[in-house]
Backbone as a ProteinNet text record, in pm:
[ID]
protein_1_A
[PRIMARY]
XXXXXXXXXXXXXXXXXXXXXXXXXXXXXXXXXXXXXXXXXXXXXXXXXXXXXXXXXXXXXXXXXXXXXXXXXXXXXXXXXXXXXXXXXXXXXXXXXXXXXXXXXXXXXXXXXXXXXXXXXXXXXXXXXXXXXXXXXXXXXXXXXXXXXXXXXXXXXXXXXXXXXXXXXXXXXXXXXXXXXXXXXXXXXXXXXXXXXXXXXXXXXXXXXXXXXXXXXXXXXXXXX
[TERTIARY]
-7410	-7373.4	-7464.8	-7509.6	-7588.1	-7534.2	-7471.6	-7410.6	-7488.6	-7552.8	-7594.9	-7536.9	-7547.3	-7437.1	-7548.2	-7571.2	-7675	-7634.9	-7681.8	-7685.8	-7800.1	-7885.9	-8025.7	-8074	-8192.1	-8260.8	-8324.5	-8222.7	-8289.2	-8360.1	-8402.3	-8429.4	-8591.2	-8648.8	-8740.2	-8771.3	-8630.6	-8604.7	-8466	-8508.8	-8489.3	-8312.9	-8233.6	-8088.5	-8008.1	-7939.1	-7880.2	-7748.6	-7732	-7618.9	-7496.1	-7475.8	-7286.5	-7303.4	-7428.2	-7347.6	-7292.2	-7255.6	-7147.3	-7013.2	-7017.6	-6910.2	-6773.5	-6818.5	-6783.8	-6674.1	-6514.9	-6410.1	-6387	-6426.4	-6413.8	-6510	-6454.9	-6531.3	-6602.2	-6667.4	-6773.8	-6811.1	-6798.9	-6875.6	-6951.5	-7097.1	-7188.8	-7216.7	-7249.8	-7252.9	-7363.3	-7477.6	-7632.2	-7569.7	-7643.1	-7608.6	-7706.2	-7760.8	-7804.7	-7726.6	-7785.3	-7704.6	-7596.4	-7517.4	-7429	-7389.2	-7407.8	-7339.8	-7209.9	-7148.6	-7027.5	-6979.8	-7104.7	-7039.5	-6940.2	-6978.8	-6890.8	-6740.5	-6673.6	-6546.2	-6488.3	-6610.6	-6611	-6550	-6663.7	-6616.8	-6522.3	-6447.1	-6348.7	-6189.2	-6233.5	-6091.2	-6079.5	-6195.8	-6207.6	-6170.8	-6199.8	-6124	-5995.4	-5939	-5769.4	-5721.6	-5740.5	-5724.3	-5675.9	-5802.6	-5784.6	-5733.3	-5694.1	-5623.5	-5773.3	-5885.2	-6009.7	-6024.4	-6089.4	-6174.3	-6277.9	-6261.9	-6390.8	-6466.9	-6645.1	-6744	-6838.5	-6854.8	-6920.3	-7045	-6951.5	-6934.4	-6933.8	-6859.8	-6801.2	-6921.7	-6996.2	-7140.7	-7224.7	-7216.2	-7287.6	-7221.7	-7174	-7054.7	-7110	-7032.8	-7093.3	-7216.9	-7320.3	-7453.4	-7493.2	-7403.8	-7467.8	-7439.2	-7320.4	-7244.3	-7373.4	-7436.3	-7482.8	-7644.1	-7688.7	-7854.6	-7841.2	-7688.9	-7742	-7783.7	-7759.4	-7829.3	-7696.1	-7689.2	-7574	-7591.4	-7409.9	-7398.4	-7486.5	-7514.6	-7575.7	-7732.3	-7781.4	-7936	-7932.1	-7844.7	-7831.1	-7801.3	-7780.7	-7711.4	-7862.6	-7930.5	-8056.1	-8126.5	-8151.4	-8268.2	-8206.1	-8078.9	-8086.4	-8119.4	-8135.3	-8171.8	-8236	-8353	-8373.8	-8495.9	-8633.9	-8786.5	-8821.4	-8924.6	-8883.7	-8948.4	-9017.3	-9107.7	-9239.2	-9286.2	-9393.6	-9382.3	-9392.2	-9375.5	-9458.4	-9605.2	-9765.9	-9684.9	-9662	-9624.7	-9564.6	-9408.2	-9338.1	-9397	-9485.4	-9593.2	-9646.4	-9718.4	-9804.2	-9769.3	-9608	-9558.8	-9537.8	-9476.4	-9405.6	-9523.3	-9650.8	-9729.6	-9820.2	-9816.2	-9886.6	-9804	-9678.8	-9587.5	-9526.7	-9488.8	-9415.9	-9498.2	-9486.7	-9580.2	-9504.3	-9589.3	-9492.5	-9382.5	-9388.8	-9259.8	-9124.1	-9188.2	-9090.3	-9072.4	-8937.1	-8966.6	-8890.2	-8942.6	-8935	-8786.1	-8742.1	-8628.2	-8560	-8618	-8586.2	-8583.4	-8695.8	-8663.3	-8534.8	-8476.1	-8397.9	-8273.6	-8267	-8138.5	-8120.1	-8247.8	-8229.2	-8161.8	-8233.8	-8210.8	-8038.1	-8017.3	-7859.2	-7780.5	-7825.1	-7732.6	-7700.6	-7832.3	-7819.8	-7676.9	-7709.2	-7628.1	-7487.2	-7480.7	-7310.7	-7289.1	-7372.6	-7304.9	-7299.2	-7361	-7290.6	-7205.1	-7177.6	-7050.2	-6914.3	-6943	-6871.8	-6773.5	-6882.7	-6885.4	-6835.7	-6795.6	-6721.6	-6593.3	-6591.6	-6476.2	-6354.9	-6348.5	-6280	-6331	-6223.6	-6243.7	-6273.7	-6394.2	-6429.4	-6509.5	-6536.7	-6636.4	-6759	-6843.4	-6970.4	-7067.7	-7083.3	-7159.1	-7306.6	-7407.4	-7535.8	-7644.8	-7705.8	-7766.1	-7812.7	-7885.8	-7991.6	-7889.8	-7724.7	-7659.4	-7658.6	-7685.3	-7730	-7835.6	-7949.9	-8064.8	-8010	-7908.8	-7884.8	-7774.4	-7671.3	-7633.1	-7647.2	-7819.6	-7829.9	-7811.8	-7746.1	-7766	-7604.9	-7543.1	-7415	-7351.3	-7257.6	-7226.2	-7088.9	-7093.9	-6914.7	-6910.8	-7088.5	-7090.6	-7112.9	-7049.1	-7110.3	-7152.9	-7312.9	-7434	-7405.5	-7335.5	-7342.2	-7454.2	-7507.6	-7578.4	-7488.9	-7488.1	-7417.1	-7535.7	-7573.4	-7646.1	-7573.7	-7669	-7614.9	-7704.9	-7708.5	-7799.3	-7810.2	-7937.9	-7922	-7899.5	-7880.2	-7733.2	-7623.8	-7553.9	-7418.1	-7427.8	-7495.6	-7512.2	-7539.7	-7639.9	-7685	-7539.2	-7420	-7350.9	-7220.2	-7220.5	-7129.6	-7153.3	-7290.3	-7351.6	-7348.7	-7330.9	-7326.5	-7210.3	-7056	-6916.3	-6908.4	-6966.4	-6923.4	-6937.3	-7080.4	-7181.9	-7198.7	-7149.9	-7166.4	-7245.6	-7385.3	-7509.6	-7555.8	-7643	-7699.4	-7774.8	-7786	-7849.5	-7952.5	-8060.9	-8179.3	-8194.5	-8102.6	-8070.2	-8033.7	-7947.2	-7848.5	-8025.9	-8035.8	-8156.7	-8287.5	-8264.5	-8429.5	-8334.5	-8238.3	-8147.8	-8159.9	-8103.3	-8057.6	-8214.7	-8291.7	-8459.8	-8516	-8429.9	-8517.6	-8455	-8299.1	-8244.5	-8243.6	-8264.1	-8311.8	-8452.3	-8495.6	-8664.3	-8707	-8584.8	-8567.7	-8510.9	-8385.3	-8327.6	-8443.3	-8501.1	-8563.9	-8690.4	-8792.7	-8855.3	-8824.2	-8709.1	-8682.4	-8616.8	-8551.5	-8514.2	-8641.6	-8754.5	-8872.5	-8982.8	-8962.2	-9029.8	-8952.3	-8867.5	-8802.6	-8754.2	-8752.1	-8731.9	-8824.3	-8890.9	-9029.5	-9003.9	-8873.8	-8828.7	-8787.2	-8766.4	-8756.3	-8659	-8596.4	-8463.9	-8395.2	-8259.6	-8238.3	-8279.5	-8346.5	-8400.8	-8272.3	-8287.4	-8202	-8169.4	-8295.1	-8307.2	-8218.9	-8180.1	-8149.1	-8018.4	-7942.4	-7799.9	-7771.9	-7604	-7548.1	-7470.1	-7494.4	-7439.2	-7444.8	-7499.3	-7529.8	-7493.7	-7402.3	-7326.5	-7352.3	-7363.3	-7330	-7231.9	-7205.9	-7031.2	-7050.5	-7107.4	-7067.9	-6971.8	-6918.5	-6849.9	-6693.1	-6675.4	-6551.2	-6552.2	-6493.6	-6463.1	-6358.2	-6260.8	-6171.8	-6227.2	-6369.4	-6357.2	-6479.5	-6570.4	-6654.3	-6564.3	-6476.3	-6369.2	-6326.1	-6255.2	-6216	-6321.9	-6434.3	-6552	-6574.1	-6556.4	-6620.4	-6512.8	-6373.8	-6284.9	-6250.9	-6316.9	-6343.3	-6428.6	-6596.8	-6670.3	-6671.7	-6586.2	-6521.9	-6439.5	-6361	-6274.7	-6402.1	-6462	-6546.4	-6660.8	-6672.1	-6770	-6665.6	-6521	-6435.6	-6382.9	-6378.2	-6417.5	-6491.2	-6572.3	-6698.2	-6730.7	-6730	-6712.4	-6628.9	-6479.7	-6414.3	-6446.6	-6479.6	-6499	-6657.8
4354.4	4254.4	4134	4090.9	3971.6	3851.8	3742.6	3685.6	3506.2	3432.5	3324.3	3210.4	3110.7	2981	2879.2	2825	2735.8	2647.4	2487.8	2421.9	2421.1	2462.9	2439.2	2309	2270.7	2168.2	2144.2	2093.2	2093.1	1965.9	1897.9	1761.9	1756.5	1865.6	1875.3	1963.3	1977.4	2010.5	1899.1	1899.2	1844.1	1853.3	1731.4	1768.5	1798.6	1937.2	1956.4	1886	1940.9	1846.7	1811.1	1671.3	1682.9	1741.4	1753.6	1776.6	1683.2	1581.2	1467.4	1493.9	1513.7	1483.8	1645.2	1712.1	1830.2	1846.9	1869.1	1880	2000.9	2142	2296.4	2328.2	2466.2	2545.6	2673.1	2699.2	2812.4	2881.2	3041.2	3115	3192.2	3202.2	3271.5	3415.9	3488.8	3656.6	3688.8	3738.6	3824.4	3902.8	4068.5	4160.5	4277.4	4338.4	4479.7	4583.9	4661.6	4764	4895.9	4886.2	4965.6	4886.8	4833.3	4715.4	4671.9	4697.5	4693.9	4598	4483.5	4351.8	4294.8	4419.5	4361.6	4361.7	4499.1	4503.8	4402.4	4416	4283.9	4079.9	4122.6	3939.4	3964	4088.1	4077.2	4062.3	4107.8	4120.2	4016.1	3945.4	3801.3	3681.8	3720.8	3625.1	3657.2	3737.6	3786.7	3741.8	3730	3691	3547.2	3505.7	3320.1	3269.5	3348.2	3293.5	3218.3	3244.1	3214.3	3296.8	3277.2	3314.8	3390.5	3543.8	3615.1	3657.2	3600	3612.6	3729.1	3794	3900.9	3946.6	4038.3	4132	3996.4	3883	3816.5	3728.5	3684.2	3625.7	3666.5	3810.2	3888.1	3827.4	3851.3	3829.8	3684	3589.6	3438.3	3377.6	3480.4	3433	3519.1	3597.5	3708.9	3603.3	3533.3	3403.8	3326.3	3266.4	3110.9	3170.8	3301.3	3335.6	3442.1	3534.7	3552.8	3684.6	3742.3	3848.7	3955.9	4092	4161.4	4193.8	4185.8	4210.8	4305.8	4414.8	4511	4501.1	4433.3	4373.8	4284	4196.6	4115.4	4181.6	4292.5	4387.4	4451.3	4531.5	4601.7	4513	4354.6	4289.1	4179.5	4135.3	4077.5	4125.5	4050.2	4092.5	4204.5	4285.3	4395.5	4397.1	4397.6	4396.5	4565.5	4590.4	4721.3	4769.5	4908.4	4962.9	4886.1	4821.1	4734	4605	4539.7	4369.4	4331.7	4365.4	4318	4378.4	4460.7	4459.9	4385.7	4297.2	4235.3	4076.6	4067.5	3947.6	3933.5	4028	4083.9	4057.2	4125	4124.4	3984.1	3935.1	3789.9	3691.2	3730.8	3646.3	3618	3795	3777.1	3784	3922.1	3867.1	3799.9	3721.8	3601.3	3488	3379.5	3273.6	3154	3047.8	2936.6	2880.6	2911.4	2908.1	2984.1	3084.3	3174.2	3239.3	3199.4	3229	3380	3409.8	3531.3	3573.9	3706	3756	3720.2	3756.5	3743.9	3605.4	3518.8	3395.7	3350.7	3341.3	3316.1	3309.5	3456.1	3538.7	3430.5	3419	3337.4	3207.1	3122.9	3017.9	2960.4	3089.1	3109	3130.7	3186.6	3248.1	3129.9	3053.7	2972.4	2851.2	2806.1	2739.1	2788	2884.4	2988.8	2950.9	2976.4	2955	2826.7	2739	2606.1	2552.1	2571.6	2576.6	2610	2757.3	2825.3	2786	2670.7	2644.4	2502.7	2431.1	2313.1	2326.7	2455.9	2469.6	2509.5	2544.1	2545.4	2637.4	2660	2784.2	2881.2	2915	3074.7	3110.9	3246.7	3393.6	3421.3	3356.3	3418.5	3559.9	3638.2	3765.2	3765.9	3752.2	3753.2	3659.5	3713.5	3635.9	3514.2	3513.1	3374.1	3313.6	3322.7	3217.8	3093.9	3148.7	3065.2	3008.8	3004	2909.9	2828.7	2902.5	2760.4	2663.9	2689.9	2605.2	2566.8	2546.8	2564.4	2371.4	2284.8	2192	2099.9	2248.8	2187.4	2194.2	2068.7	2084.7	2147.9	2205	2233.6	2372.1	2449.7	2591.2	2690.3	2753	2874.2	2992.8	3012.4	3091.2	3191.5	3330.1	3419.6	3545.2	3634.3	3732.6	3848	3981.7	4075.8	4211.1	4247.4	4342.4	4502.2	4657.2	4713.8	4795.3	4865.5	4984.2	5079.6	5115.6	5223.1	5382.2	5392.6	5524.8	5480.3	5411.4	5365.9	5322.4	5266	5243.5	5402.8	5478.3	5596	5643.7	5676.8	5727.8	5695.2	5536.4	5453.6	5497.8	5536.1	5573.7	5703.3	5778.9	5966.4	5955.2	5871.7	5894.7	5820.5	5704	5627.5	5674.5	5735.7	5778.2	5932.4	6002.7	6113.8	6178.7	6103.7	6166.8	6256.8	6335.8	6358.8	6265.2	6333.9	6224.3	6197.7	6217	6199.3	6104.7	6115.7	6069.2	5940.5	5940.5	5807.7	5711.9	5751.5	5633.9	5631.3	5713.2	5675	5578.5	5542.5	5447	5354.5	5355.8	5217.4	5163.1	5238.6	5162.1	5092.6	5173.6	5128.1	4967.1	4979.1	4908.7	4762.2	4744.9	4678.5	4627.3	4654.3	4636.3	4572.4	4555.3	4535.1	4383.4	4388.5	4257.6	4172.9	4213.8	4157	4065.5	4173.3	4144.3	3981.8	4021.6	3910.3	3817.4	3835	3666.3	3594.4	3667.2	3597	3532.4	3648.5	3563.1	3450.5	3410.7	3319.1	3193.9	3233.2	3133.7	3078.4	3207.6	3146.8	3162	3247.4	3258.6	3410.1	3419.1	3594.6	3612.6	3715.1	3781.9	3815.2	3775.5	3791.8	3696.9	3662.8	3532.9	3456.3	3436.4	3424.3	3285.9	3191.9	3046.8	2990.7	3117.3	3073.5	3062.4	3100.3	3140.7	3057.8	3056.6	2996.9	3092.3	3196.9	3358.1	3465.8	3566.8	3659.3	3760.5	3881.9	3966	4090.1	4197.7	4337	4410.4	4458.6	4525.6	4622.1	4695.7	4728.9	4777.1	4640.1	4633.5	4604.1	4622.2	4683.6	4571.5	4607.4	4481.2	4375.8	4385.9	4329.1	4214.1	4237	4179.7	4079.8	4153.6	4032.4	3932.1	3971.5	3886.9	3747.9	3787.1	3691.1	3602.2	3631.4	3561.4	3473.2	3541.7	3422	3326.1	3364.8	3289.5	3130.5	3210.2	3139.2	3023.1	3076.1	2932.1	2842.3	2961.7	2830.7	2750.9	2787.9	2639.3	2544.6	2600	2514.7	2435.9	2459.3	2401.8	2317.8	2350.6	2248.7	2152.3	2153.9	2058.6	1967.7	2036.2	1933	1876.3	1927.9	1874	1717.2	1760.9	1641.8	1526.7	1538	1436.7	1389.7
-3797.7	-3899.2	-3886.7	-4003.8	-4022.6	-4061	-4004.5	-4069.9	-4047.6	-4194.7	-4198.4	-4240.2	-4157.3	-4230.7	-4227.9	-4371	-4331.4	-4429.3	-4462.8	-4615.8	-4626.2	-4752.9	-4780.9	-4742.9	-4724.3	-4740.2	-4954.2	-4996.5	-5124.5	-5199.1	-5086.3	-5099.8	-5212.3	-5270.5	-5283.6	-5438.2	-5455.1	-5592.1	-5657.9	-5816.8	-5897.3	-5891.8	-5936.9	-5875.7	-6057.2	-6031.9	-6116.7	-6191.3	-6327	-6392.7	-6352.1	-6318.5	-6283	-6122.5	-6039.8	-5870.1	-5802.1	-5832.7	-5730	-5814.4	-5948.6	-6032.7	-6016.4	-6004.9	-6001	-5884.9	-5909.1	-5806.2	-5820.7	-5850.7	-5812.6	-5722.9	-5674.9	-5590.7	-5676.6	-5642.9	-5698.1	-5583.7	-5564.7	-5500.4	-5594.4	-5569.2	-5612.6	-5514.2	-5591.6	-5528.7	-5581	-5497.8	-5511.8	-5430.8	-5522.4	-5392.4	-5470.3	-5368.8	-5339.9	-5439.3	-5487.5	-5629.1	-5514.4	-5555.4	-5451.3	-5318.4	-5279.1	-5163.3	-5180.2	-5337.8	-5349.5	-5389.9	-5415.9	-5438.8	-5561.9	-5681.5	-5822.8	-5748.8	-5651.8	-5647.5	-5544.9	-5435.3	-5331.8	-5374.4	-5485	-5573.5	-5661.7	-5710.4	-5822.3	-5713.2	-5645.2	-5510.2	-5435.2	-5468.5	-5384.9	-5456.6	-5601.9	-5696.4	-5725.8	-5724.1	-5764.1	-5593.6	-5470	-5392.8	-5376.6	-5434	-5404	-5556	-5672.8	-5794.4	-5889.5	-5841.9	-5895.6	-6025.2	-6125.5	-6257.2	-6184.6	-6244.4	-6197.2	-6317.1	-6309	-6412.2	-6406.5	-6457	-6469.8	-6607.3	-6639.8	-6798.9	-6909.5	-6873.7	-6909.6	-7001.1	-6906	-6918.4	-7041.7	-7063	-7155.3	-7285.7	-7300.2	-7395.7	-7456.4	-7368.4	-7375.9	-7380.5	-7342.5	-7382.4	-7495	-7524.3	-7661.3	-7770.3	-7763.9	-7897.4	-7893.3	-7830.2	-7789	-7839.3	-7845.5	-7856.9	-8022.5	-8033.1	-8169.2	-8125.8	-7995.6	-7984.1	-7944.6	-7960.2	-7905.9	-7778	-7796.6	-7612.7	-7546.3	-7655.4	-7615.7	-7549.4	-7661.6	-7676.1	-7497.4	-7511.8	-7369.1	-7242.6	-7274.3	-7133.1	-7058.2	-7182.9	-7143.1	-7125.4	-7119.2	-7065.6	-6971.8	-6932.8	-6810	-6716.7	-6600.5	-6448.4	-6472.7	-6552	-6641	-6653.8	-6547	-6559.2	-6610.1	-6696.3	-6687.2	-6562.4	-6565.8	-6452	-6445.8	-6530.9	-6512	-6564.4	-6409.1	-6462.3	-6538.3	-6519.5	-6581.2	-6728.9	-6800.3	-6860.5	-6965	-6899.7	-6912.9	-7002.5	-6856.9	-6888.7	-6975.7	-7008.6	-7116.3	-7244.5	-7247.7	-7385.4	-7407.8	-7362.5	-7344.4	-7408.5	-7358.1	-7356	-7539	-7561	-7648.2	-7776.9	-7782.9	-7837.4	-7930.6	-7848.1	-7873.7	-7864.3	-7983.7	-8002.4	-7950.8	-7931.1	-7879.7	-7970.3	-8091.3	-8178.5	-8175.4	-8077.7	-8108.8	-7983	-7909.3	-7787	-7765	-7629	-7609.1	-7550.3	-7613.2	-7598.3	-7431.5	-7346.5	-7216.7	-7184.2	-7166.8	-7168.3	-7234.2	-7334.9	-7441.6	-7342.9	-7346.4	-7223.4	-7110.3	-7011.9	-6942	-6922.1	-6999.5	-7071.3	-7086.8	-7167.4	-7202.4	-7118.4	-7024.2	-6921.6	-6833.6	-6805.7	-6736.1	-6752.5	-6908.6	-6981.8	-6994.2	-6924.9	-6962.8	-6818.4	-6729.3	-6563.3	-6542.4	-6586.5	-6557.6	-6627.7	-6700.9	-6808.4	-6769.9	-6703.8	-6635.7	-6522.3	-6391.1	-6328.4	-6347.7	-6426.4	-6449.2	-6503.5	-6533.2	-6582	-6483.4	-6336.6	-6227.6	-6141.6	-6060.1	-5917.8	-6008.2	-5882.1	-6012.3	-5912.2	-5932.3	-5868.6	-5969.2	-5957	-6045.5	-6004.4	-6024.5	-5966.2	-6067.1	-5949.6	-6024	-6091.9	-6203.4	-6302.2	-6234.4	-6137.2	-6086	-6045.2	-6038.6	-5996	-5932.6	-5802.6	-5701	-5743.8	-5837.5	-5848.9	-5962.1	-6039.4	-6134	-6104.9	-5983	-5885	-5771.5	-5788.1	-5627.8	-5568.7	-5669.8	-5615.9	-5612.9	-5666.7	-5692.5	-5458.7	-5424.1	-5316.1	-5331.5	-5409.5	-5406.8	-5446.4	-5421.6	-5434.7	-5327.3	-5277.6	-5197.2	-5231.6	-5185.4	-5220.5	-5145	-5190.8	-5087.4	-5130.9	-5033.5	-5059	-5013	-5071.9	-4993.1	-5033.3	-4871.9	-4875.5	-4813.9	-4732.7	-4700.4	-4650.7	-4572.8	-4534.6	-4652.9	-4606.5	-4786.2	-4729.2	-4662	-4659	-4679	-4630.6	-4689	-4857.2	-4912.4	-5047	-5125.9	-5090.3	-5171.4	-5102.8	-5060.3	-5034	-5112	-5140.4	-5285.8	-5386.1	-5415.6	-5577.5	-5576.1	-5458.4	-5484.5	-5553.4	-5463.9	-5552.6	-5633.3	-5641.8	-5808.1	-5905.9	-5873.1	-6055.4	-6008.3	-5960.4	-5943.6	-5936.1	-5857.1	-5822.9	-5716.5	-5720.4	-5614.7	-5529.7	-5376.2	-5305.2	-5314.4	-5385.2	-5396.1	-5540.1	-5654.2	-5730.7	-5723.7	-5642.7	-5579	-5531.8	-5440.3	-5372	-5479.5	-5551.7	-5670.6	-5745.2	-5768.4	-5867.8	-5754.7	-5662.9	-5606.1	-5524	-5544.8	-5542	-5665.3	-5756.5	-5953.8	-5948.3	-5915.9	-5909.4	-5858.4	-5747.5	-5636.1	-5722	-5749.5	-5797.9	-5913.5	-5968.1	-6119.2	-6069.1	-5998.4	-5986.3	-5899.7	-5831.1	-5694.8	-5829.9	-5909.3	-5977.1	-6097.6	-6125	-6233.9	-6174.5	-6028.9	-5961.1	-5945.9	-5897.9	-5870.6	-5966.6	-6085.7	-6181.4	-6285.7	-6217.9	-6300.1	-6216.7	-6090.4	-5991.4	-5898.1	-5893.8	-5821.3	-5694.6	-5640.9	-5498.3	-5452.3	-5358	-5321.6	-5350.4	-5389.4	-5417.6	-5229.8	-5201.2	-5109.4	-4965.2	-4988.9	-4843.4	-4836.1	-4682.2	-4629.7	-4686.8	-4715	-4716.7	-4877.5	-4905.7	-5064.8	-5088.6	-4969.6	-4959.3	-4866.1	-4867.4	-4703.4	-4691.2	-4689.7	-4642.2	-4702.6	-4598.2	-4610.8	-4532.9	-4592.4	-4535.4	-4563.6	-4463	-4457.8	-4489.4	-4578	-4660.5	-4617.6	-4509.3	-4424.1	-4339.6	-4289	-4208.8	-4269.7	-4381.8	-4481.4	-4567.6	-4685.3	-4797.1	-4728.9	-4671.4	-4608	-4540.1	-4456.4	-4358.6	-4414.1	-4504.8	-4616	-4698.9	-4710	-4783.1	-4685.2	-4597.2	-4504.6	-4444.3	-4424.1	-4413	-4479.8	-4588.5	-4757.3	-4806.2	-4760.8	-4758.6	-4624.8	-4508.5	-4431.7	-4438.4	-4514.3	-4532.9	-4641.6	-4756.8	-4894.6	-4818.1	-4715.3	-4665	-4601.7	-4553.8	-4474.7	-4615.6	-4686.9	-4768.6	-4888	-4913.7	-4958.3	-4907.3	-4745.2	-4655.7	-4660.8	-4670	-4627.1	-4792.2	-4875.8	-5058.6	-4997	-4971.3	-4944.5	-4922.5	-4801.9	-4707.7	-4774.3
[MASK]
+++++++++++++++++++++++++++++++++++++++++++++++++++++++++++++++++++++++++++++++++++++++++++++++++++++++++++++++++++++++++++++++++++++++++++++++++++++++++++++++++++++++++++++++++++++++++++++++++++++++++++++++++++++++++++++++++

């Protein structure tokens, strides 16, 4: 088990909207595809009586851009197999009048999680979270990762794959999210430095739970005071 407790040093980025003003807690969830984290943060919000965000997001940034849920589903967190690609299109594309579909998404999404996030206790899963609160003090940044046998072994029974199947997905997977945290944040997907915890689910949902419950007291604490 890996377990990190840190507060960033964020003295060096720009301070986001409303972080002194803000009296909720927010846990943010990055995680590894199969690590388990959607059921991990939905059990963690029905736990603590928190708002859990998800699916939810899509939805709320599909209203605000004009685009369908659908359209918004296939391009979040969503690089395809070639980033140069991505770039490419984006670049030539789309003119500076007219901005580009993904950006857009972004943009929106961003504007939905802080929104989100003023609006009370809540469980956010995903979508750059943590970078678009990374300056709120009344948020905890968690990561949840996993060995990838135990993961290709979640995705054989979830999605009913074979094993070889299972780990070419949860590599596409992984690669896709890793890709579009970085080109939009400018930071690694997963580093340790981006979070104030980071856990192995692993070692059972139960016991990631009580953890994360453990340092929201400690970071509503310290909000307090």
């Amino acid at each position: 088990m890996r377990v990190l407790s840190k507060r960033q040093d964020q003295t060096s980025q720009p301070p986001s909207e409303n972080q002194d003003s803000a009296p909720h807690t927010v846990i943010v969830i990055g995680r590894q595809y199969g690590s388990g984290g959607h059921d991990i943060g939905k059990a963690l919000a029905e736990k603590l009586g928190f708002d859990f965000y998800d699916n939810e997001i899509i939805q709320m940034t599909a209203g605000s851009t004009g685009y369908t849920p659908q359209f918004v589903k296939d391009r979040e967190e969503n690089m395809t197999n070639s980033l140069l690609y991505d770039l490419v299109s984006q670049m030539y594309i789309y003119s500076d009048t007219r901005e580009a579909p993904r950006d857009a998404i972004f943009e929106s999404e961003g504007k939905v999680i802080r929104e989100l996030a003023e609006k009370g206790n809540c469980v956010i899963l995903g979508r750059c979270a943590d970078y678009f609160l990374r300056d709120r003090k009344d948020c905890l940044k968690v990561y949840l990762h996993a060995p990838e046998d135990y993961r290709i072994k979640r995705i054989m029974k979830n999605e009913n794959l074979s094993e070889e199947d299972a780990r070419q997905k949860i590599r596409k997977m992984d690669r896709r999210r890793s890709d579009n945290y970085h080109y939009y944040t400018k930071r690694i997907w997963g580093h340790s430095g981006n979070y104030d915890l980071t856990l192995d689910t692993g070692i059972g949902a139960e016991a990631v739970q009580e953890i994360i419950c453990h340092m929201m007291m400690q970071v509503s604490k310290s909000h307090a005071d």
